Short mmCIF file of C-alpha atoms in Angstrom, two decimals:
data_model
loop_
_atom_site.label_atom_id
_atom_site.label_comp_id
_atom_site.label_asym_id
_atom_site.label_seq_id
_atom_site.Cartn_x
_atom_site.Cartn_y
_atom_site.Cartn_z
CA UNK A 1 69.36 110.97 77.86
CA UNK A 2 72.27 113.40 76.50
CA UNK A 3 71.00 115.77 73.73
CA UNK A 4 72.54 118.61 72.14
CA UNK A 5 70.30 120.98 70.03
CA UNK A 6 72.40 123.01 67.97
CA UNK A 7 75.39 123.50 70.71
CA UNK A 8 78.65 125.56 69.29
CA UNK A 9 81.04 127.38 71.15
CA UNK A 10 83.39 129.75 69.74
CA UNK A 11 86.28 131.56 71.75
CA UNK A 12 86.88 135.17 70.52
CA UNK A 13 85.24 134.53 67.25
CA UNK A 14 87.21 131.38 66.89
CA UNK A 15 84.80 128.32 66.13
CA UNK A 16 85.52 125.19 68.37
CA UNK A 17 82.55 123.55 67.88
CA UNK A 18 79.89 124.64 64.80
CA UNK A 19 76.19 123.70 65.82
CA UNK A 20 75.58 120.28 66.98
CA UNK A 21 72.80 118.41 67.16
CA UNK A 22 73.12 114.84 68.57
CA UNK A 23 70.87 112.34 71.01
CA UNK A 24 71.96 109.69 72.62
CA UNK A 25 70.07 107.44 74.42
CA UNK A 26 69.58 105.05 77.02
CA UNK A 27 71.88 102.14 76.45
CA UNK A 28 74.07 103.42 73.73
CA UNK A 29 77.56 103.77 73.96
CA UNK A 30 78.71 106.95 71.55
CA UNK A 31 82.12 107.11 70.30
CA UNK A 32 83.35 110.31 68.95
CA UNK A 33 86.52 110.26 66.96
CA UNK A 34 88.73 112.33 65.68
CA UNK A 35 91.96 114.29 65.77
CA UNK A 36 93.15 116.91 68.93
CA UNK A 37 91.41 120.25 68.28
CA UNK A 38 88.63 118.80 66.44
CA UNK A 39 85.93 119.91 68.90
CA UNK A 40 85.52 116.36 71.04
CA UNK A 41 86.92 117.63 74.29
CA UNK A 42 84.25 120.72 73.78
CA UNK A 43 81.71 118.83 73.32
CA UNK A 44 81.83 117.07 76.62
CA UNK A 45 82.69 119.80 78.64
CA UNK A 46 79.62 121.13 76.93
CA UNK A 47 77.46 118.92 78.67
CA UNK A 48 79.44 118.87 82.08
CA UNK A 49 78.88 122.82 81.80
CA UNK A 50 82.14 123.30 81.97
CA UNK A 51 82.25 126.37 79.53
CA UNK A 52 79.05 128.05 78.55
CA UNK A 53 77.54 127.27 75.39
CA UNK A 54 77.55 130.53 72.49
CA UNK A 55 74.53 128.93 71.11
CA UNK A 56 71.89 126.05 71.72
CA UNK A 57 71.87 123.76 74.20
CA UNK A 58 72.90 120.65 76.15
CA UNK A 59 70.43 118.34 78.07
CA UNK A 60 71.11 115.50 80.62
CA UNK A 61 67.72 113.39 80.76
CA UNK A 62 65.39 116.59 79.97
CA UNK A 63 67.22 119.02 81.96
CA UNK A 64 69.58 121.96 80.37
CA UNK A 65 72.86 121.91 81.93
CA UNK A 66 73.14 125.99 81.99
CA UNK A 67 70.01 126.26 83.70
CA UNK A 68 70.31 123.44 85.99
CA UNK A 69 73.48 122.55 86.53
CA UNK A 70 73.21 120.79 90.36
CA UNK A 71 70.02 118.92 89.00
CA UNK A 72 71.94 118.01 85.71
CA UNK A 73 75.07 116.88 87.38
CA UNK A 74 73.66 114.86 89.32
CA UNK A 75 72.54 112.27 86.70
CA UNK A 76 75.66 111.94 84.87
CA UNK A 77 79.52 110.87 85.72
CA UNK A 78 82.23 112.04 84.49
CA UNK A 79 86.04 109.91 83.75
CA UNK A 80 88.71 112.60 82.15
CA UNK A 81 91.93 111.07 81.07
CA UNK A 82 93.31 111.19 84.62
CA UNK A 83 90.73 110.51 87.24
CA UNK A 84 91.47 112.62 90.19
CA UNK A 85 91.79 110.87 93.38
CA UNK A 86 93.61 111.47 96.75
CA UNK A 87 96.85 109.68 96.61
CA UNK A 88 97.16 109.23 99.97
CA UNK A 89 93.64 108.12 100.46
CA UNK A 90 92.82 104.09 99.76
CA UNK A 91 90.55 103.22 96.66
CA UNK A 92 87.70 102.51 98.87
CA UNK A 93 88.13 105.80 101.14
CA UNK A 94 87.75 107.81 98.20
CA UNK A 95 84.99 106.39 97.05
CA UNK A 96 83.51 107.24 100.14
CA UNK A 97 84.44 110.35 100.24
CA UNK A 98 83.00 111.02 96.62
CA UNK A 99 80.11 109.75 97.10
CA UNK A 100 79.45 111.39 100.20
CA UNK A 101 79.91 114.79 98.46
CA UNK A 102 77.14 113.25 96.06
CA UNK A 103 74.75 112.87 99.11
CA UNK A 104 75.11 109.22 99.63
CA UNK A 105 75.63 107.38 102.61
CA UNK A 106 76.93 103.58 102.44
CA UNK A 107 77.67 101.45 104.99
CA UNK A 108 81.63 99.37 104.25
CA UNK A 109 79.77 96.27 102.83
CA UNK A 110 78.10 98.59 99.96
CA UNK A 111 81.04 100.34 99.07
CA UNK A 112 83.33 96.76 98.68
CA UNK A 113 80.30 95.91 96.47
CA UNK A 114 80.82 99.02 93.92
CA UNK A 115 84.16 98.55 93.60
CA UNK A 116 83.90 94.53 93.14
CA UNK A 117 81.49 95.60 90.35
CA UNK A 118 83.58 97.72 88.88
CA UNK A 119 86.71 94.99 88.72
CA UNK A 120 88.84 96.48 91.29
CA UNK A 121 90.57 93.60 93.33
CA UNK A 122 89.98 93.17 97.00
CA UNK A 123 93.27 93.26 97.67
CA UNK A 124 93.79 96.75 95.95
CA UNK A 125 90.91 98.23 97.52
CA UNK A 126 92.74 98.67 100.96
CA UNK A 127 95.74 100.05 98.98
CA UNK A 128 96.24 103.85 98.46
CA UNK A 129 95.48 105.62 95.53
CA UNK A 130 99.23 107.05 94.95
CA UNK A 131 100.13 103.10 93.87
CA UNK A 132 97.88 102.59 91.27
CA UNK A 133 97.86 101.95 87.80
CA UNK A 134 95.79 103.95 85.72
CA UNK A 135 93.43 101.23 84.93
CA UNK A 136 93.09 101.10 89.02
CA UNK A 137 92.13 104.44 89.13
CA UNK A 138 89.13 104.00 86.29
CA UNK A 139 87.83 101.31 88.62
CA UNK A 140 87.61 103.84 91.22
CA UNK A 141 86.15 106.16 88.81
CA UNK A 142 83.65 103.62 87.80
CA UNK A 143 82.73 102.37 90.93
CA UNK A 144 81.59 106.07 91.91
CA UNK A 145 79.34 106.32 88.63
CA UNK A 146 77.77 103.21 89.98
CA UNK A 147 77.39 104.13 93.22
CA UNK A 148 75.69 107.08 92.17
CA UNK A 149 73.26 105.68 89.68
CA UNK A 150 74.58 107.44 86.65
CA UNK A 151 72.32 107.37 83.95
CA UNK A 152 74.66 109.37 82.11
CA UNK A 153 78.17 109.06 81.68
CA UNK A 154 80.99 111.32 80.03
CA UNK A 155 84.53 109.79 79.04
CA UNK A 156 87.25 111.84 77.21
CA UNK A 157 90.25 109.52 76.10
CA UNK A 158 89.67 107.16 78.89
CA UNK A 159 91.83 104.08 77.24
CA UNK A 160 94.80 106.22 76.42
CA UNK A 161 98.06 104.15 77.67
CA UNK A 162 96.16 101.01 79.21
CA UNK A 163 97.73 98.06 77.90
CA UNK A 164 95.45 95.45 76.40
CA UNK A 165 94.38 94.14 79.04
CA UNK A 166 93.22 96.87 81.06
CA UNK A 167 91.65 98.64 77.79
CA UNK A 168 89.44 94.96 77.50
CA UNK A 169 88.57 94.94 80.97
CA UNK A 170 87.31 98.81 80.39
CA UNK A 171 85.33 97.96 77.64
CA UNK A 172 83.75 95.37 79.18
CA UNK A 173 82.87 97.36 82.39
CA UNK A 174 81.49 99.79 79.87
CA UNK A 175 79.00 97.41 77.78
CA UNK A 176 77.77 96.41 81.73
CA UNK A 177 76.91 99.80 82.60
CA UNK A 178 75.19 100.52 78.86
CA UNK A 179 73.35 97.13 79.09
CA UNK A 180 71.65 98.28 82.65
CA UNK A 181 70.89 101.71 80.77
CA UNK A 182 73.20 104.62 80.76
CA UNK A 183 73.82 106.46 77.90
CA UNK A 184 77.66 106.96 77.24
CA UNK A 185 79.84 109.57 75.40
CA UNK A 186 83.15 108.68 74.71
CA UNK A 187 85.80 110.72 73.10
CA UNK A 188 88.30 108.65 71.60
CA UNK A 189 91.09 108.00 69.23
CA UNK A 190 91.11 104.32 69.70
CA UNK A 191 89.32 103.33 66.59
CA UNK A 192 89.52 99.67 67.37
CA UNK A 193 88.14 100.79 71.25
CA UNK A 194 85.10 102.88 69.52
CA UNK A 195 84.26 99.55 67.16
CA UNK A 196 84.84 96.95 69.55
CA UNK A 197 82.57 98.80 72.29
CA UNK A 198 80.44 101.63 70.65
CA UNK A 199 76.93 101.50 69.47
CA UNK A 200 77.56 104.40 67.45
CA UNK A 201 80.47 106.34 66.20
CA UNK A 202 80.79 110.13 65.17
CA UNK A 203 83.57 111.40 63.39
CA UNK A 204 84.36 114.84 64.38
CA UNK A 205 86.76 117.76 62.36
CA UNK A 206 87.70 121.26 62.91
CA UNK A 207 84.70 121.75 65.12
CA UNK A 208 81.87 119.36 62.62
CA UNK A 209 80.16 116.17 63.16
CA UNK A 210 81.33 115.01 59.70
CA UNK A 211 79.26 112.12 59.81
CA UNK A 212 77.87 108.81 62.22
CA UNK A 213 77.70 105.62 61.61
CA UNK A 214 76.50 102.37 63.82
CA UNK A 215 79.43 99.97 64.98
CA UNK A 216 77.16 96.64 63.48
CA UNK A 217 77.02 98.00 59.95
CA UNK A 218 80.89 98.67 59.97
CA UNK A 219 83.44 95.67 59.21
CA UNK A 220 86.38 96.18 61.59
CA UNK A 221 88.95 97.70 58.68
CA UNK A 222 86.03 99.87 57.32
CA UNK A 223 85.66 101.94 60.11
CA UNK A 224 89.55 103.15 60.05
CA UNK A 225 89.41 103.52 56.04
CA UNK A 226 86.50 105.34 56.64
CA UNK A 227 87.92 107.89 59.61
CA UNK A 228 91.09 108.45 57.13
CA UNK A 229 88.87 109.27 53.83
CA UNK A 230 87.26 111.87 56.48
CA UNK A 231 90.49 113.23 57.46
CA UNK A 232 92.06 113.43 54.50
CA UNK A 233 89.32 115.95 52.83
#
């Protein structure tokens, strides 16, 4: 579903990212680690053709991003750190209102569902936007992937400051949305996040994939002694 064939970027002969080739498939949840700068944040905007690529290429289910960027987009979803929503607009009127701009039409009853799938409370729902929790707001964020089918979905640091509770909950929606067949990327620094919900983790450095590894080979303390033997060389 999300494949990158030698991608790398550089910015005025500065390497961000050296030539990447990954797949991810349908189902998997990919976690890539590693420190700010180390080319994670490129990679995904990579594949949301956010910047242009100064080699290779990024595909969304077949199609190259660059050359079709409408058909592309309209697979995949996309939760930054902040997920921008109108304050002053309630949960469930800006899910309407984003997935209206994605060409779909639901009726009240449909758009409740989405956002009882994605864990947002009734209650909340009604409430607008400028109240929420962050946590809240990744509901809403969710609940639009869902609505629109995503097949593929893009994350970058999206459990950064949820407490416990709200990271779980996350994770959980997550492992749902795998198990009915997306493909995930998830940039992350949460290495307890990437093992406790990741199929497969990459650990990234000054722009390499140094390495991957799947989450059900790794013990839970093997994984972090395994990131800090990485950084460390």
């Amino acid at each position: 579903m999300l494949i990158a064939s030698g991608l790398s970027k550089s910015y005025a002969g500065k390497v961000a990212l050296h030539p990447l080739d990954l797949r991810i498939d349908p189902g998997e949840i990919f976690c890539l680690l590693g420190a700010n700068g180390a080319g994670k944040t490129t990679t995904i905007n990579l594949f949301l053709n956010f910047i242009a690529p100064s080699a290779g290429s990024a595909t969304i289910g077949g199609l190259d991003v660059t050359r079709e960027p409408l058909a592309s987009k309209r697979l995949l979803a996309y939760i930054p750190e902040q997920v921008m929503l109108y304050k002053n607009l309630t949960g469930v009127e800006n899910l309407e209102y984003f997935t209206s701009l994605a060409g779909g039409t639901h009726t009240a009853g449909e758009l409740a569902g989405f956002l009882d799938e994605a864990g947002l409370a009734r209650a909340d729902a009604g409430k607008r936007v400028g109240e929420y929790s962050k946590g809240m707001r990744q509901k809403v964020g969710i609940a639009i992937a869902i609505a629109k089918g995503a097949r593929a979905l893009l994350l970058d640091e999206p459990t950064s400051g949820l407490d416990p509770k709200a990271s779980n909950e996350f994770s959980a929606l997550l492992q749902k949305l795998s198990g009915s067949g997306a493909a995930i990327l998830m940039a992350t620094h949460d290495l307890f996040r990437a093992k406790e919900t990741g199929t497969r983790v990459g650990i990234m450095k000054h722009g390499h994939l140094m390495a991957t590894y799947a989450t059900s080979e790794l013990g839970r303390s093997d994984l972090e002694r395994i990131y800090l033997e990485h950084m460390h060389d």
